[in-house]
mmCIF file of C-alpha atoms in Angstrom:
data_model
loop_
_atom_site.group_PDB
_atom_site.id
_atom_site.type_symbol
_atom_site.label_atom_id
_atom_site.label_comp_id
_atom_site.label_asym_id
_atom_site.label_seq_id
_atom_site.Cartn_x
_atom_site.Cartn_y
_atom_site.Cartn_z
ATOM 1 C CA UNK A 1 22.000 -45.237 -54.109
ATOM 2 C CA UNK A 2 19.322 -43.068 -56.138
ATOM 3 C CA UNK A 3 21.268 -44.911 -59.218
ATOM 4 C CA UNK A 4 20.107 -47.728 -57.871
ATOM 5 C CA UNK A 5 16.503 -46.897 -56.714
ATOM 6 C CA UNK A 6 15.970 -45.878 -60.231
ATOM 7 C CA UNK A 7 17.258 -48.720 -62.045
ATOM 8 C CA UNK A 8 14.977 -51.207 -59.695
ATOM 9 C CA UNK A 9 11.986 -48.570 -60.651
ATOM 10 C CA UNK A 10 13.149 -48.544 -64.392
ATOM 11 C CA UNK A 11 13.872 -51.783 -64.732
ATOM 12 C CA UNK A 12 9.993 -53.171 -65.924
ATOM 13 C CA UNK A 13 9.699 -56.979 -65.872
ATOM 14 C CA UNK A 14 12.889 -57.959 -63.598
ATOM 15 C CA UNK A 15 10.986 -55.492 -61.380
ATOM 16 C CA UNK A 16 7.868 -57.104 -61.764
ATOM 17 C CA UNK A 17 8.974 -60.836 -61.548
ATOM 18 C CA UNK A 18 11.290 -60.028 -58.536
ATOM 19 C CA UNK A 19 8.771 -56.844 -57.184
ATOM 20 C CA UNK A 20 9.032 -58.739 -53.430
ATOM 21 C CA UNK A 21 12.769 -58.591 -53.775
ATOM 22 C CA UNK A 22 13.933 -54.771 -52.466
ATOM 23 C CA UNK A 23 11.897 -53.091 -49.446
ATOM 24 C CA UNK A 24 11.858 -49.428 -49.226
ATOM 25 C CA UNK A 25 11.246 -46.451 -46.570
ATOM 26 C CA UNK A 26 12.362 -42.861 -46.917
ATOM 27 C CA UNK A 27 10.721 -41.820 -43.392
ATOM 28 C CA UNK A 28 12.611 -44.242 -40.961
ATOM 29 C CA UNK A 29 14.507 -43.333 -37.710
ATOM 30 C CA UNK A 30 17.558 -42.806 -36.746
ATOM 31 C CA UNK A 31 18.390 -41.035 -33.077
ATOM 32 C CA UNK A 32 21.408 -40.563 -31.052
ATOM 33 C CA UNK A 33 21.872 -40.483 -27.499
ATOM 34 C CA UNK A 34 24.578 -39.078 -25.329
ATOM 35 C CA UNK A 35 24.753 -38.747 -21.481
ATOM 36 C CA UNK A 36 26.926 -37.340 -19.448
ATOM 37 C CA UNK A 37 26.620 -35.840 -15.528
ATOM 38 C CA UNK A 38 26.476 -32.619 -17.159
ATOM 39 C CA UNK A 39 23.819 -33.200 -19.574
ATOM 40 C CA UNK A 40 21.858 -35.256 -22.323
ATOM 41 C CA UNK A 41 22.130 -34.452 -25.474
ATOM 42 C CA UNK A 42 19.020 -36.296 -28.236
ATOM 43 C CA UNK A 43 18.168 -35.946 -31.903
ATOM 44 C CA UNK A 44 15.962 -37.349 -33.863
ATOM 45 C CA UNK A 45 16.243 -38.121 -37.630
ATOM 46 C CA UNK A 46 12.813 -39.195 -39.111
ATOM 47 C CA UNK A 47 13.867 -38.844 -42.892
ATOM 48 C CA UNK A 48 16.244 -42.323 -42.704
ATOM 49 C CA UNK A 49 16.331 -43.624 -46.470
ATOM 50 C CA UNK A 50 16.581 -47.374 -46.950
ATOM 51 C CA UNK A 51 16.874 -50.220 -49.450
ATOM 52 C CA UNK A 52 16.630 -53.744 -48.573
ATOM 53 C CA UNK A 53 17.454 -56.252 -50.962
ATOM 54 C CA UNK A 54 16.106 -59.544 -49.092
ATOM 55 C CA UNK A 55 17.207 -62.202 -51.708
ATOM 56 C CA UNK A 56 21.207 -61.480 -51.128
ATOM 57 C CA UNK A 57 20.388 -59.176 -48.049
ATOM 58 C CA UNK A 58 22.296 -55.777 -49.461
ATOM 59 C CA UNK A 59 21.340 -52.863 -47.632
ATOM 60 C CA UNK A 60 22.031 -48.983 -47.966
ATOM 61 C CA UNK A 61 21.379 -46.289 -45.675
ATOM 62 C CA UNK A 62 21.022 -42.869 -45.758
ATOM 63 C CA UNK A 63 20.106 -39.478 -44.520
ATOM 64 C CA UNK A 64 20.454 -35.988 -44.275
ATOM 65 C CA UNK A 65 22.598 -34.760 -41.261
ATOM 66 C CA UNK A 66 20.518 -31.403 -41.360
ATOM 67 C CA UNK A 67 17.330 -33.181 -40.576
ATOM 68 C CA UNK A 68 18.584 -33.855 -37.147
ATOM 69 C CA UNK A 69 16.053 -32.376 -34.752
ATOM 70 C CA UNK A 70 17.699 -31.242 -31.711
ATOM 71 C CA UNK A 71 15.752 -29.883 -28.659
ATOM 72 C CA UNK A 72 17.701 -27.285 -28.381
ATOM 73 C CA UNK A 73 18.148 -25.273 -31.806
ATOM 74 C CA UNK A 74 21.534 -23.766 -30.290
ATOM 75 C CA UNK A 75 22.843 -27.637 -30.017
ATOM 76 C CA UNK A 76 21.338 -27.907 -33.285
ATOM 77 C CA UNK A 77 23.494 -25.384 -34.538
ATOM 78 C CA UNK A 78 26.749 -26.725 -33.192
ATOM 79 C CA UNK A 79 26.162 -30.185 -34.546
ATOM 80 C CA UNK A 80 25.511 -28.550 -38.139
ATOM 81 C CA UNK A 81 28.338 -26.093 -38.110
ATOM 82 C CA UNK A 82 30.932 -26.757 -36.084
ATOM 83 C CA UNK A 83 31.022 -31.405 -35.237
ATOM 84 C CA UNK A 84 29.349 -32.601 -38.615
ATOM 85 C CA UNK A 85 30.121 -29.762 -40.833
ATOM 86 C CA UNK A 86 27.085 -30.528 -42.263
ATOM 87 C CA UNK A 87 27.761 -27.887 -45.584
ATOM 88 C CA UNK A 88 30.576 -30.412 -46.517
ATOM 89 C CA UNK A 89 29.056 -33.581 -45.464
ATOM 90 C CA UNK A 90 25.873 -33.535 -45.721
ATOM 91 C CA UNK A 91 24.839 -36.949 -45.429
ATOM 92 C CA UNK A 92 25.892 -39.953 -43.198
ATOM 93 C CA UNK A 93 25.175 -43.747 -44.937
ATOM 94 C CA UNK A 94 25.681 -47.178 -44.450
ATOM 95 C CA UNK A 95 26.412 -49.460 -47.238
ATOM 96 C CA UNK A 96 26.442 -53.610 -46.193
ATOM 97 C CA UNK A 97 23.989 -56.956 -45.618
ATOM 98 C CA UNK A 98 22.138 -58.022 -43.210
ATOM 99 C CA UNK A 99 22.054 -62.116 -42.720
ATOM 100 C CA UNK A 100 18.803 -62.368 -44.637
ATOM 101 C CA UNK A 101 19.229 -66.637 -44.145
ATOM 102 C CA UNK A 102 18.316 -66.011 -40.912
ATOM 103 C CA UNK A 103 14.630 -64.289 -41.811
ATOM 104 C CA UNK A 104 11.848 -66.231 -42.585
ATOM 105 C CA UNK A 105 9.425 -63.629 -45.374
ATOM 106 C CA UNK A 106 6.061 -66.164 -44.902
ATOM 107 C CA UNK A 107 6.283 -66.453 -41.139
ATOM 108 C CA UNK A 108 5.429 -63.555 -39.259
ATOM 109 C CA UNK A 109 7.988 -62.862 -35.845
ATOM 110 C CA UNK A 110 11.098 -61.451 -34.759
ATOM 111 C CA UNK A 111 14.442 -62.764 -36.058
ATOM 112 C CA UNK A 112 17.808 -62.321 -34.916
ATOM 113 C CA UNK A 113 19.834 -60.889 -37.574
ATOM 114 C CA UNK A 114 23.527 -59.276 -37.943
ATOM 115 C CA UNK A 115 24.460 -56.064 -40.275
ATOM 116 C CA UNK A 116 27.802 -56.149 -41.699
ATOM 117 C CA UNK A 117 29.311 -52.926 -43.458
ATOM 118 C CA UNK A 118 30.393 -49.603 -44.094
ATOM 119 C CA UNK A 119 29.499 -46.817 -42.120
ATOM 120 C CA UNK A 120 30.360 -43.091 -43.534
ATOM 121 C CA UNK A 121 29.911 -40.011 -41.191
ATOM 122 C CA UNK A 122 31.602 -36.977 -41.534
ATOM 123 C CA UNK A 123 33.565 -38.210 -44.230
ATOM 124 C CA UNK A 124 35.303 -40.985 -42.734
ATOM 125 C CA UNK A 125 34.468 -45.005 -43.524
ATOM 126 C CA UNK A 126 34.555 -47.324 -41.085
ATOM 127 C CA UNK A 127 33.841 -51.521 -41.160
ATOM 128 C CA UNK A 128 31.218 -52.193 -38.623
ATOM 129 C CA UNK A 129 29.271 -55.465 -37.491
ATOM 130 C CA UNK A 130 26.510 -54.994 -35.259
ATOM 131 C CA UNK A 131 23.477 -57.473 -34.025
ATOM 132 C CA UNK A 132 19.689 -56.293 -35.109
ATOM 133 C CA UNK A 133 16.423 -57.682 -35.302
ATOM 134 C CA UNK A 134 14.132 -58.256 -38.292
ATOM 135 C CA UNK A 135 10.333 -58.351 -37.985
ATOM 136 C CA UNK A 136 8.101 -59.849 -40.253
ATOM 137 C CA UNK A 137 4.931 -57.903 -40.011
ATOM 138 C CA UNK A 138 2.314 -58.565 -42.608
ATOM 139 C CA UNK A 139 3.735 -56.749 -45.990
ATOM 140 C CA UNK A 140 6.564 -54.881 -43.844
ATOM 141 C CA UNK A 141 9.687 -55.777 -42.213
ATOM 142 C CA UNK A 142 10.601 -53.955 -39.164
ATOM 143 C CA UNK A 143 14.160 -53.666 -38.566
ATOM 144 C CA UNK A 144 15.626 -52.489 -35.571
ATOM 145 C CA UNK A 145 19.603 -52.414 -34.207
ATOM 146 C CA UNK A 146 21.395 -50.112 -31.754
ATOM 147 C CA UNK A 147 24.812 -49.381 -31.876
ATOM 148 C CA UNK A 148 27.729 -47.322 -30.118
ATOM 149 C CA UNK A 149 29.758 -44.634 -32.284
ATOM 150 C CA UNK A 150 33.077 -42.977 -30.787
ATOM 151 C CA UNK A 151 32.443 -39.185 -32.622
ATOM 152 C CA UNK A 152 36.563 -39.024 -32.653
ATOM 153 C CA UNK A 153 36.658 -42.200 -35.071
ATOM 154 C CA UNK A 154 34.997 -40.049 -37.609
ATOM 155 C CA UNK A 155 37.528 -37.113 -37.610
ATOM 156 C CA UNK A 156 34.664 -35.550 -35.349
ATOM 157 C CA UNK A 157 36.077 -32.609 -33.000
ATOM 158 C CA UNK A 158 34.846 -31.728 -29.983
ATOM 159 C CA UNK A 159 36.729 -28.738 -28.510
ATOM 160 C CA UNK A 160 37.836 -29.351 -24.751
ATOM 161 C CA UNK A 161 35.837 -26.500 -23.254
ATOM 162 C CA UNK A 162 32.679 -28.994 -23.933
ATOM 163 C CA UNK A 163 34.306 -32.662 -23.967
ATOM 164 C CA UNK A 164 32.762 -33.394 -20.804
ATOM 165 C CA UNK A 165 29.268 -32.307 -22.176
ATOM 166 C CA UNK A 166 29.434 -35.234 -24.773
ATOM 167 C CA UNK A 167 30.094 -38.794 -23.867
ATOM 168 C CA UNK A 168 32.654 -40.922 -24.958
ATOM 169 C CA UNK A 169 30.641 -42.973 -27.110
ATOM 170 C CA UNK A 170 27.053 -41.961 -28.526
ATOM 171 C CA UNK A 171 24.332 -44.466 -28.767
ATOM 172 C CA UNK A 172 22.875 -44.905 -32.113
ATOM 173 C CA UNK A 173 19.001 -46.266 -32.438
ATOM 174 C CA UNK A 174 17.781 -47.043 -35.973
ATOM 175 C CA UNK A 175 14.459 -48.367 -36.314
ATOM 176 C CA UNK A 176 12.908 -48.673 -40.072
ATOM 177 C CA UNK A 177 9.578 -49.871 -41.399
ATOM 178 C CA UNK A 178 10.109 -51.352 -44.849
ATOM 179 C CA UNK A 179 7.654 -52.015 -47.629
ATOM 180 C CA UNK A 180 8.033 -53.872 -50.550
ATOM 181 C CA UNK A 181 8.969 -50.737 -53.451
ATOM 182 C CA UNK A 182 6.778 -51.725 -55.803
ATOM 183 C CA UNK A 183 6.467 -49.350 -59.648
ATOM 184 C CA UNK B 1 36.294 6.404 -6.821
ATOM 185 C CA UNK B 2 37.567 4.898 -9.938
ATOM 186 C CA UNK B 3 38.205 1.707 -8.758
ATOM 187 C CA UNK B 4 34.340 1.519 -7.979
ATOM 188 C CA UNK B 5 33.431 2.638 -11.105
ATOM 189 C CA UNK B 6 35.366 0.211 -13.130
ATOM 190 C CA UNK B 7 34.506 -2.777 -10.894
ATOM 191 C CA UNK B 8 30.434 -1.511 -11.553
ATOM 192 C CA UNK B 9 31.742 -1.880 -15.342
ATOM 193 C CA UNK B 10 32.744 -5.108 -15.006
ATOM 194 C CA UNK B 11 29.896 -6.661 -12.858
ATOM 195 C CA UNK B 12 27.479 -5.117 -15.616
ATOM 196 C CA UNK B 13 29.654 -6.949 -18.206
ATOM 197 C CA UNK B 14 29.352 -9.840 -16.212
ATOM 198 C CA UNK B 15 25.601 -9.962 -15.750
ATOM 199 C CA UNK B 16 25.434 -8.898 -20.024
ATOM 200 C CA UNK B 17 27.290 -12.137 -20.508
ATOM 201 C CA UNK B 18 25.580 -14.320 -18.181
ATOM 202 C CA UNK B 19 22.320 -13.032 -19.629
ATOM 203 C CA UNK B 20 23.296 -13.564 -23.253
ATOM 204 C CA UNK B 21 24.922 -17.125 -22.292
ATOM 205 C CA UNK B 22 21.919 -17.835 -21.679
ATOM 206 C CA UNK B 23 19.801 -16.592 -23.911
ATOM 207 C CA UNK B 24 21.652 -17.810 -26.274
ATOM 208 C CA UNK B 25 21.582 -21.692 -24.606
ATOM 209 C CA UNK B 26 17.628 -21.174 -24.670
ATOM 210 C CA UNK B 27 17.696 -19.548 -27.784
ATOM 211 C CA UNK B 28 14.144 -20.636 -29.731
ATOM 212 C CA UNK B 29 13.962 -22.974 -33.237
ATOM 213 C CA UNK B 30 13.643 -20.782 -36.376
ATOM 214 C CA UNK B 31 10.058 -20.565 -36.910
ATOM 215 C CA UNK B 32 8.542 -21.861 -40.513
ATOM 216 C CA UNK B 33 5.349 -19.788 -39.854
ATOM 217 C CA UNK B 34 6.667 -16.208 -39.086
ATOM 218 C CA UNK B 35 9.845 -16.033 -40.861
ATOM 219 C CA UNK B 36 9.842 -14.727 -44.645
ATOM 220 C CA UNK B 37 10.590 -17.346 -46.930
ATOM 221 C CA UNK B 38 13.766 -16.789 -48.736
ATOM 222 C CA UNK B 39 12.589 -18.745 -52.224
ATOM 223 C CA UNK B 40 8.935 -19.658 -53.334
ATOM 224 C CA UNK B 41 8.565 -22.424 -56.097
ATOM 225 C CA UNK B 42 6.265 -25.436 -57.293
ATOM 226 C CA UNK B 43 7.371 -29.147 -56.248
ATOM 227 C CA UNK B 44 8.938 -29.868 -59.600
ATOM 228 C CA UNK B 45 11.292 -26.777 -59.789
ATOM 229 C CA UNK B 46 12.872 -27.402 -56.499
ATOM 230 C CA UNK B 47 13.460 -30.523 -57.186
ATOM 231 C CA UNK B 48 14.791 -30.243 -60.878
ATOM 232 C CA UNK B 49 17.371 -27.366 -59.203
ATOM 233 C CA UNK B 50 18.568 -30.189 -57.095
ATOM 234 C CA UNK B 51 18.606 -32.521 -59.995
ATOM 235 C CA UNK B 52 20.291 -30.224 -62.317
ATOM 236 C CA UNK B 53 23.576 -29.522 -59.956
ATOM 237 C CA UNK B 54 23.268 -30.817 -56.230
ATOM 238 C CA UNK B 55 26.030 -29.009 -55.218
ATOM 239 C CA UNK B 56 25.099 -25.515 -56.609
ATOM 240 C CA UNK B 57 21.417 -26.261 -55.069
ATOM 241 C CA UNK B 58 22.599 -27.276 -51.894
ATOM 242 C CA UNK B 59 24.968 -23.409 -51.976
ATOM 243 C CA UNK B 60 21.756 -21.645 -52.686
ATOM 244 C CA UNK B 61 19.058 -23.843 -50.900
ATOM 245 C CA UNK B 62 20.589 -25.206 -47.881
ATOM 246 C CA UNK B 63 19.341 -24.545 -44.200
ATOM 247 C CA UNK B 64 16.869 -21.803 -46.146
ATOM 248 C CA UNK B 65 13.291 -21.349 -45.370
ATOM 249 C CA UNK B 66 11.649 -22.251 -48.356
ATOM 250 C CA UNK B 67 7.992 -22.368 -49.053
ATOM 251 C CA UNK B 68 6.783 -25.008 -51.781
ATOM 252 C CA UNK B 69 3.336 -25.480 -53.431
ATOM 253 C CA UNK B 70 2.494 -28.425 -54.972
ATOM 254 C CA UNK B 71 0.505 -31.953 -55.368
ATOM 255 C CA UNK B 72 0.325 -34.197 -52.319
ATOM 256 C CA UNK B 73 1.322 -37.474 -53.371
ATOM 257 C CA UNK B 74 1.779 -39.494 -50.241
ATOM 258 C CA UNK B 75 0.996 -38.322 -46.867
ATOM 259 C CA UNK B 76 1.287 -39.313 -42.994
ATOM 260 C CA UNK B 77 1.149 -36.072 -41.514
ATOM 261 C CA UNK B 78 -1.661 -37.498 -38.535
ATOM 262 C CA UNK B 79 0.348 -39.302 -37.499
ATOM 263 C CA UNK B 80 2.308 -39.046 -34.133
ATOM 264 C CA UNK B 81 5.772 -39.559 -35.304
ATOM 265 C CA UNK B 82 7.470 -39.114 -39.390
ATOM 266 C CA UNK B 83 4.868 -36.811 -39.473
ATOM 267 C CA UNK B 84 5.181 -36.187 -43.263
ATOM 268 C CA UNK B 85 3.805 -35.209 -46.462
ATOM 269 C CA UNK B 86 5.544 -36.002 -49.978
ATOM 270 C CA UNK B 87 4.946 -33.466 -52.765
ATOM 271 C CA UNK B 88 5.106 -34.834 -56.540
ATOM 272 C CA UNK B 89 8.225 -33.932 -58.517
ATOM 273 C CA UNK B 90 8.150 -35.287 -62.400
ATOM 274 C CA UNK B 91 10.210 -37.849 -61.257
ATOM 275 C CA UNK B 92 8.102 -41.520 -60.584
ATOM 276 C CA UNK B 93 9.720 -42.035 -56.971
ATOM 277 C CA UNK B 94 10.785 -38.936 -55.859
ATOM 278 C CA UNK B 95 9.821 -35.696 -55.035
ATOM 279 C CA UNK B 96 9.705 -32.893 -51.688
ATOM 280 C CA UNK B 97 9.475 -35.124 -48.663
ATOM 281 C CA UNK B 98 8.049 -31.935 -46.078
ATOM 282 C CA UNK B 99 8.853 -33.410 -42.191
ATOM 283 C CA UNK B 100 6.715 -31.876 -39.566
ATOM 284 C CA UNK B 101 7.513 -31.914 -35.816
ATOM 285 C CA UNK B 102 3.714 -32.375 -34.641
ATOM 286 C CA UNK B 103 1.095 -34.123 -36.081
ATOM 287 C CA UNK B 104 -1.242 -31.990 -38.790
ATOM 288 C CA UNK B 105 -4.349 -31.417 -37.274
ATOM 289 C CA UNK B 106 -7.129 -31.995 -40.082
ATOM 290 C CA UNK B 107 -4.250 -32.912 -43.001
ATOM 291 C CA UNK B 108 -5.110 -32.469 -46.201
ATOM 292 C CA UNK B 109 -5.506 -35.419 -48.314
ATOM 293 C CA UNK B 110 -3.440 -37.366 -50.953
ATOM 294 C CA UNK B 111 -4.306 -35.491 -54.475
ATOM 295 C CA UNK B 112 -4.437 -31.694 -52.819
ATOM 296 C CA UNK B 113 -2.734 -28.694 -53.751
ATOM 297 C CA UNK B 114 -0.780 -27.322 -50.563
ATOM 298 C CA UNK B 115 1.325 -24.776 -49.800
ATOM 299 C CA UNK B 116 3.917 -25.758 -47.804
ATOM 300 C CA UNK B 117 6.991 -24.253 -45.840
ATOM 301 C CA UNK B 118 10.239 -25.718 -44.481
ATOM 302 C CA UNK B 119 13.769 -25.496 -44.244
ATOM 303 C CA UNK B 120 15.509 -27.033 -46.453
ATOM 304 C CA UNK B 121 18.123 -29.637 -45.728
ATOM 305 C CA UNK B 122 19.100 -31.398 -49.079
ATOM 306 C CA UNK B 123 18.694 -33.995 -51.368
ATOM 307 C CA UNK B 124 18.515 -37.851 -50.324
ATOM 308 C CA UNK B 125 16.840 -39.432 -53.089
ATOM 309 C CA UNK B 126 13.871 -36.705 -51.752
ATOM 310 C CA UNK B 127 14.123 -32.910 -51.444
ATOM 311 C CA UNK B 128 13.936 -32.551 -47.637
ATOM 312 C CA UNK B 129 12.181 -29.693 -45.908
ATOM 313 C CA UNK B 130 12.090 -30.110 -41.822
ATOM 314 C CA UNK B 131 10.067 -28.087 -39.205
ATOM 315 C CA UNK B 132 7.268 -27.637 -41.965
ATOM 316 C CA UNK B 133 3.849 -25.978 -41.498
ATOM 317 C CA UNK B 134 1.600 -26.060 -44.327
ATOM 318 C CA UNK B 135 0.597 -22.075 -45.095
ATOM 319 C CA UNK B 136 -3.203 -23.278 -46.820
ATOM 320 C CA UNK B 137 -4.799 -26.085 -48.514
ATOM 321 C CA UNK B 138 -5.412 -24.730 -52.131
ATOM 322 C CA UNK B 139 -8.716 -26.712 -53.234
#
C-alpha cells in the first residue's frame, strides 16, 4: 500500500489533474468490542491508515495490531503475545471497494454504501461484504461501517480456561475521516 | 502438629496467588515518562532504520520505549481523541506518527523541535509510537 501512496505522491501531473481522486487518513479508528457475562473486553486503534480511491472506489486498510489500546495493559499483553501474535503479524488490512456510484462528492449527506473485500488478520484472508455509510462533509468524507469477526476464522486461539471471557463473535467499529491527499 | 503446619503453608500459598492474580489482572500500563528509554534518535534515523530493513527494525524496535526528537510537521495533539503529533522523516508523506492517550495540554505547534517518547509499534506507511508524552519543547 506505501507502493502505492508513493506512486500517487510521485506521480506529478496525473496527481495534479486527478488530485480529488484518492482521500487519505493515517489517524482513523478502528475498535473492537466483546461482551460476555463475565466481562467486556475494548480497544481502541486510533492509527487506522486509509486510501480511498473515489473514481473506481478501491480502498485499503491498515494498521498496526500493537497500537491497540487496551484498558487493561495485562489484556493488552495477551492480545499482543499470545491471540494476534503481534511479532509475526503485525498488521491487520483490508484490501476491496466501496460502491462509490452510490456517493454523491458535490452534495453534502449521508449515503448508503457497501464494502466488498479482503480482510487479513492474523495471517489469514477472508472475502467479506459488509454495509457502511459515506458522508460528504465539506472537503472530507466520513466513512463509517460495523462489522462482526469470529476470532477462530482467523486461526485465532483462545485457550479454554478463558473462552467464556471472549464472545463468540467480536464487534468491529471503523470510523475514518478522509481528506483529499493532495502533494 | 504437622498437618497444621503444612495446611498454614498452603493457605499462605493460596493468599500469595490470589494476591499476585490479582495484581497481575490490575497490573498498571508501562509508563513513557518514568521508564528509561531503550534507544534515543532524530525523526529521520528511526525512520530510515525502518526503511532500510522492516523486519530487522521491527526485531530491535518493537514494543520498545523509544524517545525521538525531531520537527513537528502535522499535529492534533488538543484534541480529545487521535490525539497525535507527526514528526518529519526525509520522506514527503511520511514520517513518526507519536499517538497520545490524552489530549496535550498547551501542544506545541507545527514547525517545533520536540522531544518525544513512545513505544514503538511498527511501521504502517508511519513509524508508530503509542502512549507518548512529549519530554520538552526545544525552541
Amino acid at each position: 500500500m506505501k507502493k502505492l501512496i508513493i506512486a500517487i505522491a510521485l506521480s506529478g501531473i496525473a496527481v495534479a489533474t486527478y488530485a480529488q481522486d484518492n482521500y487519505f487518513t493515517r489517524n482513523g479508528k478502528a475498535a473492537f468490542f466483546s461482551s460476555t457475562p463475565i466481562e467486556d473486553i475494548k480497544a481502541i486503534n486510533e492509527g487506522v491508515v486509509t486510501v480511498l480511491n473515489v473514481t473506481n472506489g478501491n480502498i485499503e486498510v491498515s494498521m498496526l495490531n500493537k497500537s491497540f489500546q487496551f484498558k487493561k495493559a495485562l489484556m493488552q499483553e495477551h492480545f499482543n503475545e499470545n491471540y494476534m501474535e503481534s511479532n509475526t503479524y503485525p498488521k491487520s488490512a483490508f484490501k476491496g471497494t466501496v460502491s462509490m456510484e452510490e456517493v454523491e462528492l458535490k452534495k453534502p449527506g449521508k449515503y448508503d454504501v457497501t464494502v466488498a473485500g479482503d480482510l487479513t488478520i492474523h495471517g489469514e484472508t477472508k472475502k467479506i461484504q459488509v454495509p457502511g455509510t459515506i458522508e460528504v462533509k465539506g472537503e472530507n468524507l466520513i466513512a463509517n461501517t460495523v462489522f462482526k469477526v469470529v476470532p477462530e476464522e482467523y486461526g485465532i486461539k483462545i485457550p479454554g480456561t478463558v473462552r467464556n471471557n471472549i464472545a463468540e463473535e467480536i464487534e468491529v467499529t471503523i470510523d475514518l475521516t478522509l481528506q483529499p491527499l493532495v502533494q | 502438629m504437622k498437618t497444621k503446619h503444612i495446611l498454614v503453608i498452603v493457605a499462605m500459598l493460596m493468599i500469595f496467588a490470589v494476591g499476585f492474580a490479582y495484581w497481575q489482572y490490575n497490573k498498571p500500563h508501562r509508563d513513557a515518562s518514568s521508564e528509561k528509554a531503550a534507544f534515543s534518535m532524530t525523526a529521520p534515523e528511526l525512520y530510515n532504520a525502518f526503511e532500510a530493513d522492516e523486519n530487522a527494525a521491527l526485531i530491535k524496535y518493537g514494543s520498545q520505549l523509544i524517545e525521538v526528537t525531531g520537527t513537528i510537521k502535522q499535529s492534533t495533539a488538543g484534541d480529545d481523541s487521535k490525539t497525535m503529533i507527526l514528526l518529519a522523516s526525509e520522506h514527503p508523506l511520511f514520517g513518526i506518527k507519536t499517538m497520545f492517550q490524552t489530549p496535550v495540554i498547551n501542544p506545541p505547534a507545527v514547525g517545533e523541535q520536540v522531544v518525544i517518547r513512545g513505544f514503538c509499534s511498527g511501521i504502517n506507511g508511519d513509524v508508530e509510537l503509542t502512549r507518548s508524552t512529549i519530554m520538552n519543547v526545544k525552541k
